[in-house]
Short mmCIF file of C-alpha atoms in Angstrom, two decimals:
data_model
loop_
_atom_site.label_atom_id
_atom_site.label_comp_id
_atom_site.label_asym_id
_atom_site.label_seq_id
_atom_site.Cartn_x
_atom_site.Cartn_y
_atom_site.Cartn_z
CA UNK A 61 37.90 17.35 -4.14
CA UNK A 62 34.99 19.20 -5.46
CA UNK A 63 33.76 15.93 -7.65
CA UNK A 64 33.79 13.88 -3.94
CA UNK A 65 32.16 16.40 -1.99
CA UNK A 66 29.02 17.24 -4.55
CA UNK A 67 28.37 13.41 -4.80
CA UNK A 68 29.06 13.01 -1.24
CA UNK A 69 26.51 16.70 -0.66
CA UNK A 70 23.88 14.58 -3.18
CA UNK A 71 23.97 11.48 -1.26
CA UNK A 72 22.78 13.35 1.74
CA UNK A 73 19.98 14.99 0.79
CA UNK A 74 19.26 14.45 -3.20
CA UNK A 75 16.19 14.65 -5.19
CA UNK A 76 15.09 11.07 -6.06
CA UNK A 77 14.67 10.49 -9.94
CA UNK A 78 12.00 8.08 -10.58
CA UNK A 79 10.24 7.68 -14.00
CA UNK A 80 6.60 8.17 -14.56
CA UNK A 81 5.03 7.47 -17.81
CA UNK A 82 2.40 9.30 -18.57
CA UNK A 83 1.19 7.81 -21.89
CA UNK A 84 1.42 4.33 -23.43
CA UNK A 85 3.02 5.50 -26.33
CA UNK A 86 6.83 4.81 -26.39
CA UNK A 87 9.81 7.22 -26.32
CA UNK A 88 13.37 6.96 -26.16
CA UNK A 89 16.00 10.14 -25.74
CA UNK A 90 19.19 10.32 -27.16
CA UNK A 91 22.12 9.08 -24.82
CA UNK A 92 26.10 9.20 -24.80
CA UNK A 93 28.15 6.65 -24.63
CA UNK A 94 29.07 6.47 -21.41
CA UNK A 95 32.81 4.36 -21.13
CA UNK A 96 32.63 3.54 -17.32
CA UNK A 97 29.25 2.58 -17.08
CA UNK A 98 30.45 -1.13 -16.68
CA UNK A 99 32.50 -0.20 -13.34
CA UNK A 100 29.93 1.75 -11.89
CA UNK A 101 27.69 -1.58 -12.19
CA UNK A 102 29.75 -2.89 -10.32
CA UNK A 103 29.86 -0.73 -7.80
CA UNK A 104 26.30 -1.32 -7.37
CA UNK A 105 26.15 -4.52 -7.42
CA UNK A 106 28.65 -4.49 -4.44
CA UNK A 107 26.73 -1.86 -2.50
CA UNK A 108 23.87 -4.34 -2.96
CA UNK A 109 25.55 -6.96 -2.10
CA UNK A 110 26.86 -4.90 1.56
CA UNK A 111 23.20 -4.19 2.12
CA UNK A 112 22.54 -8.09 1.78
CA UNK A 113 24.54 -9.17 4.27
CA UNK A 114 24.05 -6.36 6.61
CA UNK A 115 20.44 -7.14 6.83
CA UNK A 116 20.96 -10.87 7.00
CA UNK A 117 23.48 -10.30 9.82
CA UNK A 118 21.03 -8.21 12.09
CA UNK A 119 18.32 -11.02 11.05
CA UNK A 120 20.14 -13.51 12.34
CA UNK A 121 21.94 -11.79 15.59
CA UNK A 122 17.99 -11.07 16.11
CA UNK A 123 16.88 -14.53 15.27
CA UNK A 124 19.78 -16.62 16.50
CA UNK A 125 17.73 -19.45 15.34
CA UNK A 126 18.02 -19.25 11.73
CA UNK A 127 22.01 -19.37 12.16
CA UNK A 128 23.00 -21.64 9.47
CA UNK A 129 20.24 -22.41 7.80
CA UNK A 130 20.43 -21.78 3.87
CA UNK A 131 19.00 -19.07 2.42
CA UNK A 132 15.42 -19.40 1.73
CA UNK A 133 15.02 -21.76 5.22
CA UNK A 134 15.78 -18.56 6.65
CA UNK A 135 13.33 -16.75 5.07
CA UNK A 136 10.39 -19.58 6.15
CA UNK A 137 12.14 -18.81 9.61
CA UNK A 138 11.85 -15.46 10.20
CA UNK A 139 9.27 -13.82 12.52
CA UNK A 140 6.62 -12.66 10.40
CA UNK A 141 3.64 -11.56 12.95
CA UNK A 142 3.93 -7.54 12.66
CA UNK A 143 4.00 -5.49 8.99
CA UNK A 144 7.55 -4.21 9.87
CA UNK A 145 8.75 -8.33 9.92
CA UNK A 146 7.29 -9.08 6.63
CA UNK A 147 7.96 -6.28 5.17
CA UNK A 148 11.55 -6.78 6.01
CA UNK A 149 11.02 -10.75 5.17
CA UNK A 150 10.34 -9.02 1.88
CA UNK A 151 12.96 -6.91 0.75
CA UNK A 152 15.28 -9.99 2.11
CA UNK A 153 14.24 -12.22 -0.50
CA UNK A 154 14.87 -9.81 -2.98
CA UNK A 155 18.63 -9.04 -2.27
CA UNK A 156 18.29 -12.42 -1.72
CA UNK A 157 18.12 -13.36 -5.64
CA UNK A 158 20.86 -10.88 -6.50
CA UNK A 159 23.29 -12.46 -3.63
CA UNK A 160 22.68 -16.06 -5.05
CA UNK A 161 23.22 -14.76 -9.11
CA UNK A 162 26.13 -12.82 -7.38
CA UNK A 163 27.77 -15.60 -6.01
CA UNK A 164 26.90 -18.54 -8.34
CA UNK A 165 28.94 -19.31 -11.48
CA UNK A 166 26.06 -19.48 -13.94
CA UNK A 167 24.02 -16.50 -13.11
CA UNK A 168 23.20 -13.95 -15.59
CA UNK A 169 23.11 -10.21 -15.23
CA UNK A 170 21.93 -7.45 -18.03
CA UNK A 171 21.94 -4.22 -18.07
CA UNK A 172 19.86 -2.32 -20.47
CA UNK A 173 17.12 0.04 -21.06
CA UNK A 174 16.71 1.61 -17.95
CA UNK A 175 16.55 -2.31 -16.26
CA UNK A 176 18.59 -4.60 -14.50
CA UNK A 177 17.51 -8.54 -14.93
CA UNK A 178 19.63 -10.93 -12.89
CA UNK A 179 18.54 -14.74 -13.27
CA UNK A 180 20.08 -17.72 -11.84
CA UNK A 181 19.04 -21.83 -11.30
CA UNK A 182 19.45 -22.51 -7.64
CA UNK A 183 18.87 -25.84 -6.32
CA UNK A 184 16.83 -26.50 -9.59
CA UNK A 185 14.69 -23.70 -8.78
CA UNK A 186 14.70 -20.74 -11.06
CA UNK A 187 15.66 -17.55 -9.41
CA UNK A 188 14.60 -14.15 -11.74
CA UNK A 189 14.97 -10.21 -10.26
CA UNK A 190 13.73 -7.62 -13.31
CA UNK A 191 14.25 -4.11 -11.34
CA UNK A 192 15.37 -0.35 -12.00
CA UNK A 193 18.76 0.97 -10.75
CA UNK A 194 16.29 2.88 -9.20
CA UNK A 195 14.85 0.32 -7.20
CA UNK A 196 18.06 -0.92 -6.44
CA UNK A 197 19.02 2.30 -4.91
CA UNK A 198 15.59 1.93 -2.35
CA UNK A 199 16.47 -1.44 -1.72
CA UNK A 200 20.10 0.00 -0.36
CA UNK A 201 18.18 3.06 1.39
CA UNK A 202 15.48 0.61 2.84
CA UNK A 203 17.84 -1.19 4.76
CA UNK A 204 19.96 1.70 5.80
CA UNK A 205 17.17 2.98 7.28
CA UNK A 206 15.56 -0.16 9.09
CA UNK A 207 18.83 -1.26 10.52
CA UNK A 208 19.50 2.80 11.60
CA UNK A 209 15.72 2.71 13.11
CA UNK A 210 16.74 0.75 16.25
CA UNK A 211 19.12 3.76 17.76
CA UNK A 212 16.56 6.20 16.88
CA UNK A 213 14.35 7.66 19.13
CA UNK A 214 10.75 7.18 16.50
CA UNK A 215 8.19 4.80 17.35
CA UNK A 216 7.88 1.38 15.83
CA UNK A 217 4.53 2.63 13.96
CA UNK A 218 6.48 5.57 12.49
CA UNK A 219 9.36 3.44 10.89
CA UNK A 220 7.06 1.07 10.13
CA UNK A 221 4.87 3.49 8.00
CA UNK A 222 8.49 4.65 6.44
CA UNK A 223 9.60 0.88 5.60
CA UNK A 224 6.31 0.07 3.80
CA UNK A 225 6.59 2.98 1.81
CA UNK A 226 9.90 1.62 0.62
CA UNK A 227 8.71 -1.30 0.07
CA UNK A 228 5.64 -0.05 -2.30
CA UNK A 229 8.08 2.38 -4.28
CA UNK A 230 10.52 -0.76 -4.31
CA UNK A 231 7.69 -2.90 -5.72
CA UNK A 232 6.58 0.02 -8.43
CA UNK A 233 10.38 -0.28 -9.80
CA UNK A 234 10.36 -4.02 -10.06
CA UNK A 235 9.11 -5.83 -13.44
CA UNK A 236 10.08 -9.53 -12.95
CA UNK A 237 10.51 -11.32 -9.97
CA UNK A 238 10.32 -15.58 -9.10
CA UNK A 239 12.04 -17.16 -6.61
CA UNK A 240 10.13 -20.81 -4.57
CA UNK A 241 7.38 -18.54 -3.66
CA UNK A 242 6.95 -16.92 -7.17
CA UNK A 243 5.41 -13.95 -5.91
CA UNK A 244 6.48 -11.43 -3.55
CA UNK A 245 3.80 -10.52 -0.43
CA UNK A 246 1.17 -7.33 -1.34
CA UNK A 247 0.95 -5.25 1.86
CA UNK A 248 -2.19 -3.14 2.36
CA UNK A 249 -1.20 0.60 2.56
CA UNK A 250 -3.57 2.05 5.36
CA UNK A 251 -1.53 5.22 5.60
CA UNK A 252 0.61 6.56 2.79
CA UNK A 253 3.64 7.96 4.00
CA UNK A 254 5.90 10.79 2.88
CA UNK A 255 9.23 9.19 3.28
CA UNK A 256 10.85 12.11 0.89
CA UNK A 257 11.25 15.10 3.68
CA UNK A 258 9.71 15.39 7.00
CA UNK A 259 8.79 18.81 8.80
CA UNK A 260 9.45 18.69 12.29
CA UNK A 261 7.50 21.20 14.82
CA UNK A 262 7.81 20.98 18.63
CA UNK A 263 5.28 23.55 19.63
CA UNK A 264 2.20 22.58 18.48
CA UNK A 265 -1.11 24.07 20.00
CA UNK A 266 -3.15 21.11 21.24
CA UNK A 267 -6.31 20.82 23.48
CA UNK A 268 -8.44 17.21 24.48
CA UNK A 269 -11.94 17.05 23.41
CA UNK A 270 -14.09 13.32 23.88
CA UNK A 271 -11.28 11.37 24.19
CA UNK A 272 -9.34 13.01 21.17
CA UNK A 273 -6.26 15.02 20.33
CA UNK A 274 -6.96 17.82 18.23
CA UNK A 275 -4.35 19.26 17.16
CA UNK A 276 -4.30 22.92 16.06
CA UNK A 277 -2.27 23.29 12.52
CA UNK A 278 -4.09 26.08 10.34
CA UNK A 279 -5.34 25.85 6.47
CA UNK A 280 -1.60 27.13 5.22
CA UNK A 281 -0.39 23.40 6.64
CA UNK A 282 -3.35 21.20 6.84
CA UNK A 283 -2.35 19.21 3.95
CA UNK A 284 -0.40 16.39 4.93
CA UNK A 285 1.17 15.80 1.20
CA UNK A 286 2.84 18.92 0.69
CA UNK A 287 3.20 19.64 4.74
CA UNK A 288 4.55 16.25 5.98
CA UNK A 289 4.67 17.37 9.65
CA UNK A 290 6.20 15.65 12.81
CA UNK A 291 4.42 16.84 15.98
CA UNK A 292 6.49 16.50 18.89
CA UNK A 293 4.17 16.95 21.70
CA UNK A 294 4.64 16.17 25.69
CA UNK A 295 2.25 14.93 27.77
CA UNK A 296 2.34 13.19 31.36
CA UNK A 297 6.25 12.33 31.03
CA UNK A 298 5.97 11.10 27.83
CA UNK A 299 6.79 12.57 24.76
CA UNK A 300 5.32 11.41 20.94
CA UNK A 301 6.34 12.15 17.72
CA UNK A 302 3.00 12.06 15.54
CA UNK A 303 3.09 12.24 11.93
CA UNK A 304 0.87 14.06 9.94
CA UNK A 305 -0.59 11.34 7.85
CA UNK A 306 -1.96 9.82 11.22
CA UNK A 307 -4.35 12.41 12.02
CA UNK A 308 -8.19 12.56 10.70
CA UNK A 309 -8.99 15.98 10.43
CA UNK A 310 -6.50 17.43 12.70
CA UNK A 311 -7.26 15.03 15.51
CA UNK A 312 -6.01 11.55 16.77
CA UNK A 313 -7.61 9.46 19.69
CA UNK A 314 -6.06 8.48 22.82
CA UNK A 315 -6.45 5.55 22.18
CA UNK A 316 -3.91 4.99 19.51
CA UNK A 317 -1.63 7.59 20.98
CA UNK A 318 0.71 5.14 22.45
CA UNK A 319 2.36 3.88 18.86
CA UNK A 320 3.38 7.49 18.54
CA UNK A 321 5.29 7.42 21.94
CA UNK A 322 8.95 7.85 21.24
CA UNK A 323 11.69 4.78 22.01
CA UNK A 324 13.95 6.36 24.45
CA UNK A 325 14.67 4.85 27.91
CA UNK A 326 12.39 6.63 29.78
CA UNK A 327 10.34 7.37 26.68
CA UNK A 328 10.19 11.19 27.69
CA UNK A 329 13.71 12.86 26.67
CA UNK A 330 15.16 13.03 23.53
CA UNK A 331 18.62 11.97 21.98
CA UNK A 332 20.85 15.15 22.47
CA UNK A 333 22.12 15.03 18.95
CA UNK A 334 17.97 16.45 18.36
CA UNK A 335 18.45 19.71 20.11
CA UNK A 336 20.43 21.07 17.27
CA UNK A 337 17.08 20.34 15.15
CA UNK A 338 14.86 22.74 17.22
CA UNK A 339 17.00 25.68 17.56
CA UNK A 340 16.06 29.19 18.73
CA UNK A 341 18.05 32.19 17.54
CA UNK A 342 16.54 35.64 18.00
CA UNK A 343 17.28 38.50 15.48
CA UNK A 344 19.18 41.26 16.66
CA UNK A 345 18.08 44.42 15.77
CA UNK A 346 20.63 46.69 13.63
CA UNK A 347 22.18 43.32 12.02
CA UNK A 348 21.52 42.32 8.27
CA UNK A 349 18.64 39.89 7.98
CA UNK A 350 16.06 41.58 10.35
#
């Protein structure tokens, strides 16, 4: 019981391992044999294979269109006209290389050195996926989060900004890819995005000057990488959720205010499972911890 509940406790909220070479000179650590490190391939390879077809289900219940269609027709399909649809277009084409190896006969899978390279012929095209189980992992957490983005109250602009900084870590952990395009799409990154841990405040001191929104954070958190805040801030029956990394200096205009606004019904009120997440509990005098 204790195994299942620290892996299910590290699932929740783990630190992500992710290597970073600092030198070009080459290292390798010692290792144990591990005996089960065939089975929990598999395992991934499975999960990988859920996340596949969970994404092309919602692609196709959202693009009835493309219903029966092979794989890659799909892909030439899809809507593509915002950064969230390629970006999504994307990360389809990769599972889709491991769903193809996964389900053809002569498909080739290798684990070793830190790497995972799948390869497969598929209608005489040459289908190759070189990625980390790192990367892997993202691709599974990239579509969790898309497909859990719809029922969440956060703008289409702020899961955006999370998805393509999925996709760039995603992209950093792959070293091989061809498929009938050869080369997956390069997004431009025009605001990096902590997608690690998010600090949420909901009383934020805020004033209007020439058609701005300054907002009032101090020197201890004016630094958006180590203090990724979430403003929550209501104005006129609406309410937005602005992200640090959006502001210039403190300050956002009106203009672009709108993407922030959150997607609720009326686009005012919150989900009530987020009152638990801005609690207010007073110290009592005479009790430990005051």
């Amino acid at each position: 019981m204790a195994l299942e509940y620290s892996a299910h406790a590290r699932d929740r909220h783990a630190p992500e391992y992710r290597q970073l070479e600092l030198y070009s000179t080459k290292k390798k650590l010692p290792y144990a044999q591990d005996s089960e490190s065939d089975a929990k391939r598999q395992r991934g390879s499975f999960s990988i294979e859920m996340a596949f077809a969970a994404l092309e289900g919602a692609l196709t219940l959202a693009h009835p269109e493309i219903e029966g269609l092979p794989s890659w027709k799909k892909y030439l399909a899809l809507n593509k006209k915002t950064a969230m649809d390629k970006v999504v277009a994307e990360v389809y084409r990769v599972l889709r290389i491991h769903h193809l190896a996964w389900v053809n006969r002569d498909s080739y899978f290798e684990v070793d050195e830190g790497g995972i390279r799948i390869r497969c012929v598929f209608q005489h095209c040459s289908l190759t996926l070189g990625i980390s189980p790192v990367g892997m992992e993202l691709l599974e957490s990239f579509v969790g989060y898309y497909l859990d983005s719809f029922r969440q109250p956060y703008s289409e602009a702020y899961a955006e900004a999370v998805l393509i900084q999925y996709f760039i870590d995603i992209v950093q952990e792959i070293n091989a890819f061809s498929d009938e395009d050869r080369v997956l799409y390069q997004f431009h990154q025009a605001m990096p995005f902590n997608r690690h841990f998010r600090f949420d405040s909901d009383n934020p001191r805020y004033e209007f000057d020439d058609g701005m929104l300054k907002i009032e954070i101090g020197k201890r958190y004016d630094d958006p990488v180590r203090y990724p805040i979430d403003f929550y801030i209501v104005i006129d029956d609406a309410t937005y959720i602005i992200p640090a990394e959006a502001l210039k200096q403190g300050a956002i205009s009106l203009e672009r205010l709108p993407r922030w606004r959150i997607r609720t019904a009326d686009g005012m009120h919150l989900p009530e499972r987020f009152r638990l997440r801005f609690g207010r509990l007073e110290n009592v005098v005479g009790l430990p911890m005051t």
